[in-house]
Amino acid sequence: MSARVCRACDEVITDPADAVLVAHELGNSGPGWDVYAHRNHADDVELIDPVLLRIMLRLWAAGS
């Protein structure tokens, strides 16, 4: 098993029972990868890039 790194704090998750799957990111070639976080950090993970979200909100608002 490969080492899992918490997306919220960038620390290695040493206890497998503490690892929570929070997302799956698609790759350009291949199946992509799973994103994990510590159980108590799972709610802190930002899955959407804030700059991209701001741009998309402006586009959606302009289209309405």
mmCIF file with all atom_site columns, C-alpha atoms in Angstrom, residues 6-58:
data_model
loop_
_atom_site.group_PDB
_atom_site.id
_atom_site.type_symbol
_atom_site.label_atom_id
_atom_site.label_alt_id
_atom_site.label_comp_id
_atom_site.label_asym_id
_atom_site.label_entity_id
_atom_site.label_seq_id
_atom_site.pdbx_PDB_ins_code
_atom_site.Cartn_x
_atom_site.Cartn_y
_atom_site.Cartn_z
_atom_site.occupancy
_atom_site.B_iso_or_equiv
_atom_site.pdbx_formal_charge
_atom_site.auth_seq_id
_atom_site.auth_comp_id
_atom_site.auth_asym_id
_atom_site.auth_atom_id
_atom_site.pdbx_PDB_model_num
ATOM 1  C CA . CYS A 1 6  ? -3.833  14.288 4.068   1.00 0.00 ? 6  CYS A CA 1
ATOM 2  C CA . ARG A 1 7  ? -5.043  16.890 1.549   1.00 0.00 ? 7  ARG A CA 1
ATOM 3  C CA . ALA A 1 8  ? -5.824  19.358 4.356   1.00 0.00 ? 8  ALA A CA 1
ATOM 4  C CA . CYS A 1 9  ? -2.568  19.310 6.349   1.00 0.00 ? 9  CYS A CA 1
ATOM 5  C CA . ASP A 1 10 ? -0.110  17.587 3.953   1.00 0.00 ? 10 ASP A CA 1
ATOM 6  C CA . GLU A 1 11 ? 0.951   15.117 6.661   1.00 0.00 ? 11 GLU A CA 1
ATOM 7  C CA . VAL A 1 12 ? 1.306   11.390 6.071   1.00 0.00 ? 12 VAL A CA 1
ATOM 8  C CA . ILE A 1 13 ? -1.665  9.405  7.397   1.00 0.00 ? 13 ILE A CA 1
ATOM 9  C CA . THR A 1 14 ? 0.007   6.711  9.487   1.00 0.00 ? 14 THR A CA 1
ATOM 10 C CA . ASP A 1 15 ? -3.138  4.971  10.766  1.00 0.00 ? 15 ASP A CA 1
ATOM 11 C CA . PRO A 1 16 ? -5.143  3.404  7.899   1.00 0.00 ? 16 PRO A CA 1
ATOM 12 C CA . ALA A 1 17 ? -8.312  3.580  10.015  1.00 0.00 ? 17 ALA A CA 1
ATOM 13 C CA . ASP A 1 18 ? -7.895  7.370  10.191  1.00 0.00 ? 18 ASP A CA 1
ATOM 14 C CA . ALA A 1 19 ? -7.832  7.825  6.390   1.00 0.00 ? 19 ALA A CA 1
ATOM 15 C CA . VAL A 1 20 ? -11.053 9.106  4.827   1.00 0.00 ? 20 VAL A CA 1
ATOM 16 C CA . LEU A 1 21 ? -11.579 9.119  1.068   1.00 0.00 ? 21 LEU A CA 1
ATOM 17 C CA . VAL A 1 22 ? -12.778 12.648 0.252   1.00 0.00 ? 22 VAL A CA 1
ATOM 18 C CA . ALA A 1 23 ? -12.594 12.710 -3.574  1.00 0.00 ? 23 ALA A CA 1
ATOM 19 C CA . HIS A 1 24 ? -11.325 11.069 -6.726  1.00 0.00 ? 24 HIS A CA 1
ATOM 20 C CA . GLU A 1 25 ? -9.409  13.258 -9.165  1.00 0.00 ? 25 GLU A CA 1
ATOM 21 C CA . LEU A 1 26 ? -9.418  12.294 -12.816 1.00 0.00 ? 26 LEU A CA 1
ATOM 22 C CA . GLY A 1 27 ? -6.124  12.064 -14.656 1.00 0.00 ? 27 GLY A CA 1
ATOM 23 C CA . ASN A 1 28 ? -5.347  13.113 -18.221 1.00 0.00 ? 28 ASN A CA 1
ATOM 24 C CA . SER A 1 29 ? -4.202  9.591  -18.954 1.00 0.00 ? 29 SER A CA 1
ATOM 25 C CA . GLY A 1 30 ? -5.078  6.679  -16.747 1.00 0.00 ? 30 GLY A CA 1
ATOM 26 C CA . PRO A 1 31 ? -7.598  6.165  -13.996 1.00 0.00 ? 31 PRO A CA 1
ATOM 27 C CA . GLY A 1 32 ? -6.652  9.146  -11.785 1.00 0.00 ? 32 GLY A CA 1
ATOM 28 C CA . TRP A 1 33 ? -6.133  8.971  -8.023  1.00 0.00 ? 33 TRP A CA 1
ATOM 29 C CA . ASP A 1 34 ? -7.979  9.000  -4.742  1.00 0.00 ? 34 ASP A CA 1
ATOM 30 C CA . VAL A 1 35 ? -7.718  11.970 -2.373  1.00 0.00 ? 35 VAL A CA 1
ATOM 31 C CA . TYR A 1 36 ? -7.554  11.233 1.343   1.00 0.00 ? 36 TYR A CA 1
ATOM 32 C CA . ALA A 1 37 ? -7.678  13.243 4.563   1.00 0.00 ? 37 ALA A CA 1
ATOM 33 C CA . HIS A 1 38 ? -7.427  12.533 8.266   1.00 0.00 ? 38 HIS A CA 1
ATOM 34 C CA . ARG A 1 39 ? -10.849 11.790 9.726   1.00 0.00 ? 39 ARG A CA 1
ATOM 35 C CA . ASN A 1 40 ? -10.886 15.071 11.685  1.00 0.00 ? 40 ASN A CA 1
ATOM 36 C CA . HIS A 1 41 ? -9.700  17.082 8.626   1.00 0.00 ? 41 HIS A CA 1
ATOM 37 C CA . ALA A 1 42 ? -12.206 15.739 6.094   1.00 0.00 ? 42 ALA A CA 1
ATOM 38 C CA . ASP A 1 43 ? -14.491 18.777 6.417   1.00 0.00 ? 43 ASP A CA 1
ATOM 39 C CA . ASP A 1 44 ? -11.549 21.174 5.938   1.00 0.00 ? 44 ASP A CA 1
ATOM 40 C CA . VAL A 1 45 ? -10.621 19.938 2.459   1.00 0.00 ? 45 VAL A CA 1
ATOM 41 C CA . GLU A 1 46 ? -11.372 22.427 -0.312  1.00 0.00 ? 46 GLU A CA 1
ATOM 42 C CA . LEU A 1 47 ? -12.224 20.424 -3.400  1.00 0.00 ? 47 LEU A CA 1
ATOM 43 C CA . ILE A 1 48 ? -12.858 23.369 -5.714  1.00 0.00 ? 48 ILE A CA 1
ATOM 44 C CA . ASP A 1 49 ? -10.151 25.856 -6.625  1.00 0.00 ? 49 ASP A CA 1
ATOM 45 C CA . PRO A 1 50 ? -11.459 29.213 -5.289  1.00 0.00 ? 50 PRO A CA 1
ATOM 46 C CA . VAL A 1 51 ? -10.220 31.152 -8.340  1.00 0.00 ? 51 VAL A CA 1
ATOM 47 C CA . LEU A 1 52 ? -11.951 28.739 -10.713 1.00 0.00 ? 52 LEU A CA 1
ATOM 48 C CA . LEU A 1 53 ? -15.132 28.927 -8.633  1.00 0.00 ? 53 LEU A CA 1
ATOM 49 C CA . ARG A 1 54 ? -15.130 32.749 -8.783  1.00 0.00 ? 54 ARG A CA 1
ATOM 50 C CA . ILE A 1 55 ? -14.670 32.684 -12.580 1.00 0.00 ? 55 ILE A CA 1
ATOM 51 C CA . MET A 1 56 ? -17.422 30.105 -13.034 1.00 0.00 ? 56 MET A CA 1
ATOM 52 C CA . LEU A 1 57 ? -19.833 32.080 -10.821 1.00 0.00 ? 57 LEU A CA 1
ATOM 53 C CA . ARG A 1 58 ? -19.237 35.192 -12.945 1.00 0.00 ? 58 ARG A CA 1
#
